[in-house]
Coordinates of C-alpha atoms and ligand atoms in Angstrom, one line a residue:
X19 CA -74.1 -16.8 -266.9
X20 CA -73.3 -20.4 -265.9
X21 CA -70.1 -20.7 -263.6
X22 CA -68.7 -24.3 -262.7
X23 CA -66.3 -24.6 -259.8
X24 CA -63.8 -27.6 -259.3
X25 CA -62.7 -28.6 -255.8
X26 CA -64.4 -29.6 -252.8
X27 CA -62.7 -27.5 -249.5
X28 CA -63.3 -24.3 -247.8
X29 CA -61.3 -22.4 -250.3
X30 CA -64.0 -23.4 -252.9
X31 CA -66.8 -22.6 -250.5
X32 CA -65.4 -18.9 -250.1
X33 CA -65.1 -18.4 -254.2
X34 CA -68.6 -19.5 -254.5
X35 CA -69.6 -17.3 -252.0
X36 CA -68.0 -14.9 -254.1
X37 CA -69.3 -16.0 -257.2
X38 CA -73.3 -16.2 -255.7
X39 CA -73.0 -12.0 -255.6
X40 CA -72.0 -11.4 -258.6
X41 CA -75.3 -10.2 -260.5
X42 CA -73.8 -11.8 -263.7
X43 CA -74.2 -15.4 -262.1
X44 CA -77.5 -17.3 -262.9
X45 CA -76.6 -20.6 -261.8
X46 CA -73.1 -22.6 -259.9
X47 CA -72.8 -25.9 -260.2
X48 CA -69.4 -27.3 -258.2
X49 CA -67.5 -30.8 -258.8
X50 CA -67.5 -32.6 -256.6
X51 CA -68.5 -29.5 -253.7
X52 CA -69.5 -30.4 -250.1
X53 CA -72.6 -30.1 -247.6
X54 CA -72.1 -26.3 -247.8
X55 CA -71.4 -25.4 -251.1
X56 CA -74.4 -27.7 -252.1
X57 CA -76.2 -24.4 -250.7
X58 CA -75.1 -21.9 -253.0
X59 CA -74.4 -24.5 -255.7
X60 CA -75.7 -27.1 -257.6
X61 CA -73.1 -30.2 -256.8
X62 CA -71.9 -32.7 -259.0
X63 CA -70.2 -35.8 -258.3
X64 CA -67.4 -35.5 -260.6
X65 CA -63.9 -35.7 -259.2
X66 CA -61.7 -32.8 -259.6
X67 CA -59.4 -35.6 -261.6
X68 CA -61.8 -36.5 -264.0
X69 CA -61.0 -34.1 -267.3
X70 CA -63.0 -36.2 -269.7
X71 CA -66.0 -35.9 -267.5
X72 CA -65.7 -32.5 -266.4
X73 CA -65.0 -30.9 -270.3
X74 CA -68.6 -33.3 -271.4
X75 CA -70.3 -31.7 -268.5
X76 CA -69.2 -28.3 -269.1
X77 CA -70.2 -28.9 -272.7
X78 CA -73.4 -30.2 -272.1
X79 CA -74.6 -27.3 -269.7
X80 CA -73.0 -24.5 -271.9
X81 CA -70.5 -23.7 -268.7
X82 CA -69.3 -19.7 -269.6
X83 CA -66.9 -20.1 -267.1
X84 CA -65.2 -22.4 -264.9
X85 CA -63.1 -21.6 -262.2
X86 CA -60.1 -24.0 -261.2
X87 CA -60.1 -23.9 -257.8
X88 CA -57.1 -27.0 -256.4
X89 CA -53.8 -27.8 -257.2
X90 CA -53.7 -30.9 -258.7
X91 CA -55.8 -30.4 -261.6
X92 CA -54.0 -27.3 -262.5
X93 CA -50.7 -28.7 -262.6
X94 CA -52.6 -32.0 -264.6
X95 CA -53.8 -29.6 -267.2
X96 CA -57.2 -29.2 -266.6
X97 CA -57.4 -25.2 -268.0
X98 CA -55.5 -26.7 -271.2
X99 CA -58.5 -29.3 -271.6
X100 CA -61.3 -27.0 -270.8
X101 CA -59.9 -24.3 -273.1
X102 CA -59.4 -26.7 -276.3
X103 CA -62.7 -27.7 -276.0
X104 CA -63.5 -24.0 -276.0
X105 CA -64.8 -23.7 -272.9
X106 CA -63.7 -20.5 -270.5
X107 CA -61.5 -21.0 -267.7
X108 CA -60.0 -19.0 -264.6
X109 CA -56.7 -20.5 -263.9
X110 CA -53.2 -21.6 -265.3
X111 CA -52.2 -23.6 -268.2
X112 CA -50.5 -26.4 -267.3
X113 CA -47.1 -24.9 -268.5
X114 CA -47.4 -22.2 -265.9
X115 CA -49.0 -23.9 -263.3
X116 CA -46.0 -25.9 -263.0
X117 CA -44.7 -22.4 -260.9
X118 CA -46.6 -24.6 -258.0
X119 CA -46.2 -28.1 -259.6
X120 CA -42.5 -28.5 -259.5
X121 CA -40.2 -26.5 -256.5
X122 CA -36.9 -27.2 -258.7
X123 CA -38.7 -25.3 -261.6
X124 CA -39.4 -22.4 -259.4
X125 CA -36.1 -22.2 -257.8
X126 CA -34.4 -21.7 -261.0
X127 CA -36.5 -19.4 -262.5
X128 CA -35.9 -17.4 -259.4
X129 CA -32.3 -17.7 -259.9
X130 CA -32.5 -16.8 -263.2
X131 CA -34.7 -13.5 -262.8
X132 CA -32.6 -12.3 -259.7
X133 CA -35.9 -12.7 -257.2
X134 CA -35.1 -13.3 -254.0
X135 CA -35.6 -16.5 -252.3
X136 CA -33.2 -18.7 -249.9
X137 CA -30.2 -20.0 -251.7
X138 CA -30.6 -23.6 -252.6
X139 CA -28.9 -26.9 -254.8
X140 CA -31.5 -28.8 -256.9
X141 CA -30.8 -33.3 -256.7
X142 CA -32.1 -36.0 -258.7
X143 CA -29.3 -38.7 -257.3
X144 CA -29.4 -39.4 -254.1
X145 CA -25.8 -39.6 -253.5
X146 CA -25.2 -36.1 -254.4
X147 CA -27.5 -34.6 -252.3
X148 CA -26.2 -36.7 -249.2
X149 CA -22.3 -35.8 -250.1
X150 CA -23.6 -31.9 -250.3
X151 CA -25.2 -32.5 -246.5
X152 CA -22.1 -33.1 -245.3
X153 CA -20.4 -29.6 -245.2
X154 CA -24.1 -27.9 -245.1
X155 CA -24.8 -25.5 -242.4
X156 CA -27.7 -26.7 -240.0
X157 CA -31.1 -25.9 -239.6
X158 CA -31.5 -26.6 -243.3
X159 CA -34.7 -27.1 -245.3
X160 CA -35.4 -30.0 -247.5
X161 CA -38.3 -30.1 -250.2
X162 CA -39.6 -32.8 -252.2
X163 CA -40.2 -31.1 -255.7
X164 CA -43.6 -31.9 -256.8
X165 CA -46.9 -31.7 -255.2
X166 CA -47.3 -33.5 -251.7
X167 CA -50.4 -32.0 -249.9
X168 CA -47.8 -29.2 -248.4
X169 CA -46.3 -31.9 -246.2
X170 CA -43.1 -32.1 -248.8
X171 CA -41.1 -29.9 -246.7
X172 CA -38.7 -31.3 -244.1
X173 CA -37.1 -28.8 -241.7
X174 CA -33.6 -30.6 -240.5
X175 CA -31.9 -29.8 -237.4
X176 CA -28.8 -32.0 -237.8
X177 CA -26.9 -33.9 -240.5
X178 CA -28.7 -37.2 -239.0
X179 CA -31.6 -35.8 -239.5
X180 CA -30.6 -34.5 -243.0
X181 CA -29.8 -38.2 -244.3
X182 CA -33.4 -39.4 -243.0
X183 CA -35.0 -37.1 -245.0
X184 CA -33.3 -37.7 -248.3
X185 CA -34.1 -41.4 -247.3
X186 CA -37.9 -40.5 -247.2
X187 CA -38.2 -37.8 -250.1
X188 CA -35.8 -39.9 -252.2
X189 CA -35.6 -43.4 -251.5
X190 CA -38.8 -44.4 -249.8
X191 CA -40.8 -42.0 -251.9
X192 CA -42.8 -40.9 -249.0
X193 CA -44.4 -37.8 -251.2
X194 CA -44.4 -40.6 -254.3
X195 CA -43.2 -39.2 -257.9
X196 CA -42.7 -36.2 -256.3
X197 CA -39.4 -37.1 -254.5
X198 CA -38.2 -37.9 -257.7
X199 CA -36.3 -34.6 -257.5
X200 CA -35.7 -32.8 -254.4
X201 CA -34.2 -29.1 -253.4
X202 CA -32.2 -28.7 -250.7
X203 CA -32.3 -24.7 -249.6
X204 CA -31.5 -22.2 -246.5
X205 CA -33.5 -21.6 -243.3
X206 CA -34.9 -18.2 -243.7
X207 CA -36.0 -16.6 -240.2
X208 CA -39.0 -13.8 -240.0
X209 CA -42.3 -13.5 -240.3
X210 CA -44.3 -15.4 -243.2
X211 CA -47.4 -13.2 -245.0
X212 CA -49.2 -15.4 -247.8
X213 CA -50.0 -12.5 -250.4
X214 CA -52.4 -14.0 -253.6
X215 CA -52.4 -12.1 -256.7
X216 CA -54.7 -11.6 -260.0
X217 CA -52.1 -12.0 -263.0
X218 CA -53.6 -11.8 -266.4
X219 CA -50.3 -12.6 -268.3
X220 CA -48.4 -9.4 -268.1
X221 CA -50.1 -7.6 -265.0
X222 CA -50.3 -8.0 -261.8
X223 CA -52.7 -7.1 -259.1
X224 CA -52.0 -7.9 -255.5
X225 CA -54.8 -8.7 -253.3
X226 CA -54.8 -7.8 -249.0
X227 CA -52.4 -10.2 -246.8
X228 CA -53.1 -12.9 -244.9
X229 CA -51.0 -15.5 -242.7
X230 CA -51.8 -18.7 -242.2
X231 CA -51.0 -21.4 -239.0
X232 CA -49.5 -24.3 -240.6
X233 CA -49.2 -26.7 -237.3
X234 CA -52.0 -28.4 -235.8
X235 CA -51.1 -27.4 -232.2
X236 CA -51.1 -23.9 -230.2
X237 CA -47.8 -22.0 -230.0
X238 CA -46.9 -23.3 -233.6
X239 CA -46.2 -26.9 -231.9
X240 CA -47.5 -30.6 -233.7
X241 CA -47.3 -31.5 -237.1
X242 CA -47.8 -29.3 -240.4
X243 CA -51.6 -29.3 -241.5
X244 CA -53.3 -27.7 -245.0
X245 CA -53.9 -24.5 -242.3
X246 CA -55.9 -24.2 -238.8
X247 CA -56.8 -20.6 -239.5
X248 CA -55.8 -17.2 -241.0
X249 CA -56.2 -13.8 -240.4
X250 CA -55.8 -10.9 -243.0
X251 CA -54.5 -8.2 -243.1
X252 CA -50.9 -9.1 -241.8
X253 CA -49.9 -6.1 -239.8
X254 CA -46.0 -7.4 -240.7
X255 CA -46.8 -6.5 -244.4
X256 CA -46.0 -2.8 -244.3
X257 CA -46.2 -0.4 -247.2
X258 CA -42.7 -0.9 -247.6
X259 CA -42.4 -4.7 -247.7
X260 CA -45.6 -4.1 -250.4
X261 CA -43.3 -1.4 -252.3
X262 CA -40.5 -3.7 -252.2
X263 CA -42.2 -7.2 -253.2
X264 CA -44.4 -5.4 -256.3
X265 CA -41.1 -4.1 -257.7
X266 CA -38.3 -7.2 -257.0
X267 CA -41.2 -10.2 -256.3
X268 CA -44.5 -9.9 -258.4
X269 CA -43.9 -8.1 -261.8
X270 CA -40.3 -9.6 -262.0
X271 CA -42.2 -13.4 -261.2
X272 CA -44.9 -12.6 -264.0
X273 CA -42.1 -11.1 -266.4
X274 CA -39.9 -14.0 -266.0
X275 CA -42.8 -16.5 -266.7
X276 CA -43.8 -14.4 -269.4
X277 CA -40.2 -14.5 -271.0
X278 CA -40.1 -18.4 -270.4
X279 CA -43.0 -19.2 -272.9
X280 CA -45.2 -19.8 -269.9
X281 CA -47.8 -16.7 -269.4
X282 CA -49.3 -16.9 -266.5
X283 CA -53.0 -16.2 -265.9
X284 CA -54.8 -17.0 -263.2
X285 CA -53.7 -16.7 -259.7
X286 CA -50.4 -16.4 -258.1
X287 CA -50.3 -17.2 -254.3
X288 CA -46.7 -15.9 -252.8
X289 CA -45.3 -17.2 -249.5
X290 CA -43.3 -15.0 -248.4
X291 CA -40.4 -14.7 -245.5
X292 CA -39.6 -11.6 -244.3
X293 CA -36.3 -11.4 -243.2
X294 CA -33.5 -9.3 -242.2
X295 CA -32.1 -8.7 -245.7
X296 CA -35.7 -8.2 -246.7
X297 CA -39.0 -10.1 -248.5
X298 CA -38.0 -13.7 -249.6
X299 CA -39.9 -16.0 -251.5
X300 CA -40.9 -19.6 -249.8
X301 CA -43.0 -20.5 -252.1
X302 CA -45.4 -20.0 -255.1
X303 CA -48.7 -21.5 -255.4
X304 CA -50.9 -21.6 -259.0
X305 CA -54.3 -21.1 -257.0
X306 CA -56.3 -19.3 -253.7
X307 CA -54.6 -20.4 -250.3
X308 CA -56.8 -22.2 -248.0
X309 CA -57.5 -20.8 -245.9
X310 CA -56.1 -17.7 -246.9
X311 CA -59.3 -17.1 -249.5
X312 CA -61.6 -17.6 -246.7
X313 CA -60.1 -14.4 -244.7
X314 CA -59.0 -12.4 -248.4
X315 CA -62.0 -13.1 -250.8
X316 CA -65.2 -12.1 -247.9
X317 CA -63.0 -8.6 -247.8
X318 CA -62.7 -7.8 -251.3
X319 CA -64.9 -5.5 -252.8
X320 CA -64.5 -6.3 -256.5
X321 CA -67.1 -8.7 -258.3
X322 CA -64.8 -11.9 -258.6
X323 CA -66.1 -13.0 -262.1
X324 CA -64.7 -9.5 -263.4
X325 CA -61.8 -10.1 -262.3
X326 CA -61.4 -13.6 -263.5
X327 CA -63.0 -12.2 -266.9
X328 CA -60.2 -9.4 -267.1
X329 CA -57.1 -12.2 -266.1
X330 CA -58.9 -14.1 -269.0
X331 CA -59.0 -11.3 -271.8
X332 CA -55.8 -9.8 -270.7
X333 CA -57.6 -6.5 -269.2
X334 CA -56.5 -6.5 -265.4
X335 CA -54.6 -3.3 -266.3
X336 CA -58.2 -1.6 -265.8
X337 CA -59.4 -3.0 -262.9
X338 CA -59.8 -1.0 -259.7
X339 CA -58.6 -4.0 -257.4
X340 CA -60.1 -3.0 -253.6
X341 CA -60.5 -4.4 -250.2
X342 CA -62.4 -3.3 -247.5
X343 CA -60.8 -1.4 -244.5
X344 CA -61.1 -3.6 -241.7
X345 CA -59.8 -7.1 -240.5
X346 CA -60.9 -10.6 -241.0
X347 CA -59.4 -13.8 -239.2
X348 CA -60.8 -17.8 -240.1
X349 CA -60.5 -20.3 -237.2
X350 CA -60.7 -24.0 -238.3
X351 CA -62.2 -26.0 -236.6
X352 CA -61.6 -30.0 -237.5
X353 CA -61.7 -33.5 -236.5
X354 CA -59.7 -34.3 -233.3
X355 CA -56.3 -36.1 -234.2
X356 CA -56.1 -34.1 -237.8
X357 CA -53.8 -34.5 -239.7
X358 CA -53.3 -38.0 -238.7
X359 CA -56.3 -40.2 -237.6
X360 CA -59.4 -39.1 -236.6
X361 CA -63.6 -40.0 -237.2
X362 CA -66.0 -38.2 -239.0
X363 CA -69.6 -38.8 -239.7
X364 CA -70.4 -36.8 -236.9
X365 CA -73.8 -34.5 -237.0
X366 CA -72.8 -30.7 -236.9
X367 CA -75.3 -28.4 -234.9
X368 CA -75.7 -24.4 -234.9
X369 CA -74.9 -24.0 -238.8
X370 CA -78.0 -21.7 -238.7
X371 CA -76.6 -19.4 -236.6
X372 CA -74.2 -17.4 -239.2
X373 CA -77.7 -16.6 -241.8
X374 CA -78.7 -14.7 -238.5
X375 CA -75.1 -12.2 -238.5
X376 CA -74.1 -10.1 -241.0
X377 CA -70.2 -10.0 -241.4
X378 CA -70.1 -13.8 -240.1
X379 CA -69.3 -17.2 -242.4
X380 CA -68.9 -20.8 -241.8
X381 CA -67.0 -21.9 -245.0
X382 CA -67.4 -25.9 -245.3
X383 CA -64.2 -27.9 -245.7
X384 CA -64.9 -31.6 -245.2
X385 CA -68.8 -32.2 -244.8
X386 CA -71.6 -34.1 -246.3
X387 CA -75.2 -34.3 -246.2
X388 CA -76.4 -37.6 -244.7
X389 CA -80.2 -38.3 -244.4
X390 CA -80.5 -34.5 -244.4
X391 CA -78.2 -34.0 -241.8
X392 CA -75.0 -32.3 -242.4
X393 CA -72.2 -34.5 -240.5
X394 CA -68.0 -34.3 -240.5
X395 CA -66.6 -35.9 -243.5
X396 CA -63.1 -34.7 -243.2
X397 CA -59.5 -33.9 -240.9
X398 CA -60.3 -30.3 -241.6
X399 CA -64.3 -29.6 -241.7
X400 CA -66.0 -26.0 -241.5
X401 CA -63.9 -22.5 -241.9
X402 CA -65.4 -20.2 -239.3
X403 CA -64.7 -16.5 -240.3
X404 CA -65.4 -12.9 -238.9
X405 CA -64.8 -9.8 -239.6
X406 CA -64.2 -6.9 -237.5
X407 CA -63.3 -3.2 -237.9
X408 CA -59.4 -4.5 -236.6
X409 CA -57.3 -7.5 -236.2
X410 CA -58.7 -7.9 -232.5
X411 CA -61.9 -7.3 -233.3
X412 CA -62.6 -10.0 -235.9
X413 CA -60.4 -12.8 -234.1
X414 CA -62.8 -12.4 -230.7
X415 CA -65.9 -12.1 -232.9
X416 CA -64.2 -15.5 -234.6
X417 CA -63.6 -17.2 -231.6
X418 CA -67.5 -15.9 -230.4
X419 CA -68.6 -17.7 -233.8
X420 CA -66.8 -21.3 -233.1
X421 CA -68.7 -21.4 -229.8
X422 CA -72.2 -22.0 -231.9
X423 CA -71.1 -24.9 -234.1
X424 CA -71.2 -27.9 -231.9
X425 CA -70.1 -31.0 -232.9
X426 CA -68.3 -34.3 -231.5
X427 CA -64.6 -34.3 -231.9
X428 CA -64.1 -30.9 -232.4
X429 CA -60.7 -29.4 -232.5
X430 CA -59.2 -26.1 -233.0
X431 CA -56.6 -24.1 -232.4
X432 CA -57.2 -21.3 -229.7
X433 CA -54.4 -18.6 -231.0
X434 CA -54.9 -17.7 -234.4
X435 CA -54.0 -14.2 -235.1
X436 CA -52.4 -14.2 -231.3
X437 CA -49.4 -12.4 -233.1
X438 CA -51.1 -9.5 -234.3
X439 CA -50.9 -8.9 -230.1
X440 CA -46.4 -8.7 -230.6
X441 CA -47.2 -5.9 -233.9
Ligands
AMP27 P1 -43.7 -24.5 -248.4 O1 -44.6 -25.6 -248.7 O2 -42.5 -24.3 -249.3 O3 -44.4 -23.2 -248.1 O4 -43.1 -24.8 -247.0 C1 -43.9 -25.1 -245.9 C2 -43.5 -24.3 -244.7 O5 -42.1 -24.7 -244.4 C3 -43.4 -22.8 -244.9 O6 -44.6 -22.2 -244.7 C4 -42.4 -22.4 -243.9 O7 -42.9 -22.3 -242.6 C5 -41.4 -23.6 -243.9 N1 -40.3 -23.3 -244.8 C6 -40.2 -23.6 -246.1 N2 -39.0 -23.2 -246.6 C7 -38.3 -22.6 -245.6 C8 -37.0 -22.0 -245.5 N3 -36.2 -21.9 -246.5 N4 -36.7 -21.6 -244.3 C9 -37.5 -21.7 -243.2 N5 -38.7 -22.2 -243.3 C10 -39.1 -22.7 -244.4
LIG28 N1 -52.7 -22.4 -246.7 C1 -51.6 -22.8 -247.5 C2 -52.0 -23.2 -248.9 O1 -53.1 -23.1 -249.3 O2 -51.1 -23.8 -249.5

């Protein structure tokens, strides 16, 4: 069959990694892809935007399948496009990809359905959400309710800081539309496990945890980033916090979308606090993490385009999700000064190196091909994974891997997965 994947990152790299073993696949083309997924894939300059272009060209190359792999096109209506031209597709309809798409939307449905998650006020007038500052309790967590490239969140340690941040969200529209509406909600303490799911409308299948480092610096210091690395599994994700998120987190979250009119098929990414009184939601996303797929998808054992096949026709009930038993952890490495300001066009060396080691990847994030040279093209630019029969294992094979990609400007953290060392 003839699979087209939309997006351009590392996450997309992984799921066409994925997609290359399945023996069902004949041929991958990506829109737009990258200098690494051009390897696997036949890339085509279409924007992940462009709906018009991307149904023609999935009509014109009799696409069986395409896979939605970002954000914005999900919560755009991409899948609704694709499927009224009757073309198959992996991912949320826009009326259930607004889960992701709009943080008051979410809240309320958790409300509604009892889930847990930290107790919140949803504003639309600015006034009102400054008068409710005033006898709020401090830290306290601010959220701009549409997408924002996961910098919509403001963490505020004091009324003065409070009032700037309703300033930005809602009166400078820093995030845009988004800060149209805004939630204002508890700071939750404990450890945060990013846990993706296969939903096919009425099941659910959990796949392995992973965490993620969402700040650019080491010791969780500097600014909030799209992720400098993952590892997977979480040894914080026990067997009860599992027991206890499938039965008051995941089926209730599918049920409840379910009841709203709003199936959901595709996939279901939950952040997740744990805290003292127990799993919390942080979040939901309508899509792969990244780079959470980049640690979760090289571990799973399952041929991906089943799976997406069986969320499709409603058949997940039968699939025998696995994982393999050992560890995986993703270091990024990017462009010094990331996420701010920083050059690319820099020529990458030792790419070659990880077709020699079995159990190795270098999922491409920001890269392109230049006069047949791949160079840096992006604040975030290759994915360097290993695996490793535990947690320790894979992040020193990880860190072994980062030392053969050599490239000007390169940045990366030095302690993902360092708390696996407290567990
Ligand atoms: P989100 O985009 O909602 O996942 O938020 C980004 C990050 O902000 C999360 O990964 C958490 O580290 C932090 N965060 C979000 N909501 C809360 C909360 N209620 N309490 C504490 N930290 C939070
Ligand atoms: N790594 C976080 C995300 O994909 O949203």
């Amino acid at each position: 069959m003839k699979v087209l994947i939309v997006g351009s990152g590392g996450r997309e790299h992984a799921i066409a990694a994925s997609v290359a073993k399945s023996d069902k696949v004949d041929k991958i083309y990506c829109a737009p892809g990258n200098a690494g997924i051009a390897q696997l894939a036949e890339c085509v300059a279409i924007g992940a935007m462009e709906f018009d272009k991307l149904v023609d060209f999935a009509k014109e190359k009799e696409i069986d399948l395409v896979i939605v792999g970002m954000d914005d096109p999900l919560v755009g209506g991409l899948v609704d496009e694709l499927e009224e031209a009757g073309i198959r597709t992996f991912g949320p309809r826009k009326n259930a990809a607004i889960l992701e798409g709009s943080k008051a939307f979410s809240k309320d449905l958790m409300k509604k359905y009892n889930i847990p998650t930290a107790a919140y006020e949803n504003f639309d007038d600015p006034e009102k959400a400054l008068a409710y500052l005033e006898t709020a309790k401090f830290p306290i967590v601010l959220k701009a309710d549409g997408l924002a490239l996961g910098k919509g969140v403001l963490i505020c340690n004091s009324l003065e800081e409070a009032k700037a941040g309703v300033a930005e969200i809602m009166l400078d529209k820093k995030f845009g539309t988004a800060g149209n509406t805004m939630v204002i909600e508890e700071f939750m303490t404990g450890r945060e496990v990013s846990v993706l799911s296969f939903v096919d409308g009425k099941t659910i299948k959990p796949m392995t945890s992973a965490q993620d480092h969402k700040r650019a610096g080491d010791g969780d210091t500097g600014l909030n980033t799209g992720g400098m690395g993952t590892f997977s599994p979480s040894p914080f994700y026990t067997e009860e916090v599992d027991a206890f998120c499938r039965k008051y987190i995941y089926q209730p979250t599918v049920d409840a979308m379910a009841a709203e009119g709003r199936p959901f098929k595709g996939i279901i990414f939950f952040g997740l606090m744990i805290t003292a009184d127990g799993p919390k939601v942080l979040e939901y996303n309508a899509r792969f993490g990244d780079p959470e797929a980049q640690v979760v998808l090289p571990r799973m054992k399952n041929d991906l385009i089943e799976v997406a096949e069986a969320c499709i026709d409603g058949t997940l009930d039968q699939v025998d999700l696995q994982f393999e038993d050992n560890a995986a952890v993703c270091v990024v490495l990017a462009s010094d000064g990331y996420p701010v300001k920083y050059e690319k066009g820099f020529p990458i060396d030792g790419l070659d190196e990880f077709d020699k080691h079995e159990g190795y990847y270098c999922f491409h994030a920001g890269t392109k091909l230049v006069d047949g040279r791949i160079v840096t093209n992006g604040g975030r630019v290759l994915g360097v994974t290993a695996k490793g029969e535990n947690l320790k294992e894979a992040r020193a094979n990880a860190y072994a891997a980062t030392e053969w990609v050599k490239f000007e400007n390169k940045y990366m953290r030095h302690d993902i997965g360092k708390a696996i060392d407290e567990a």
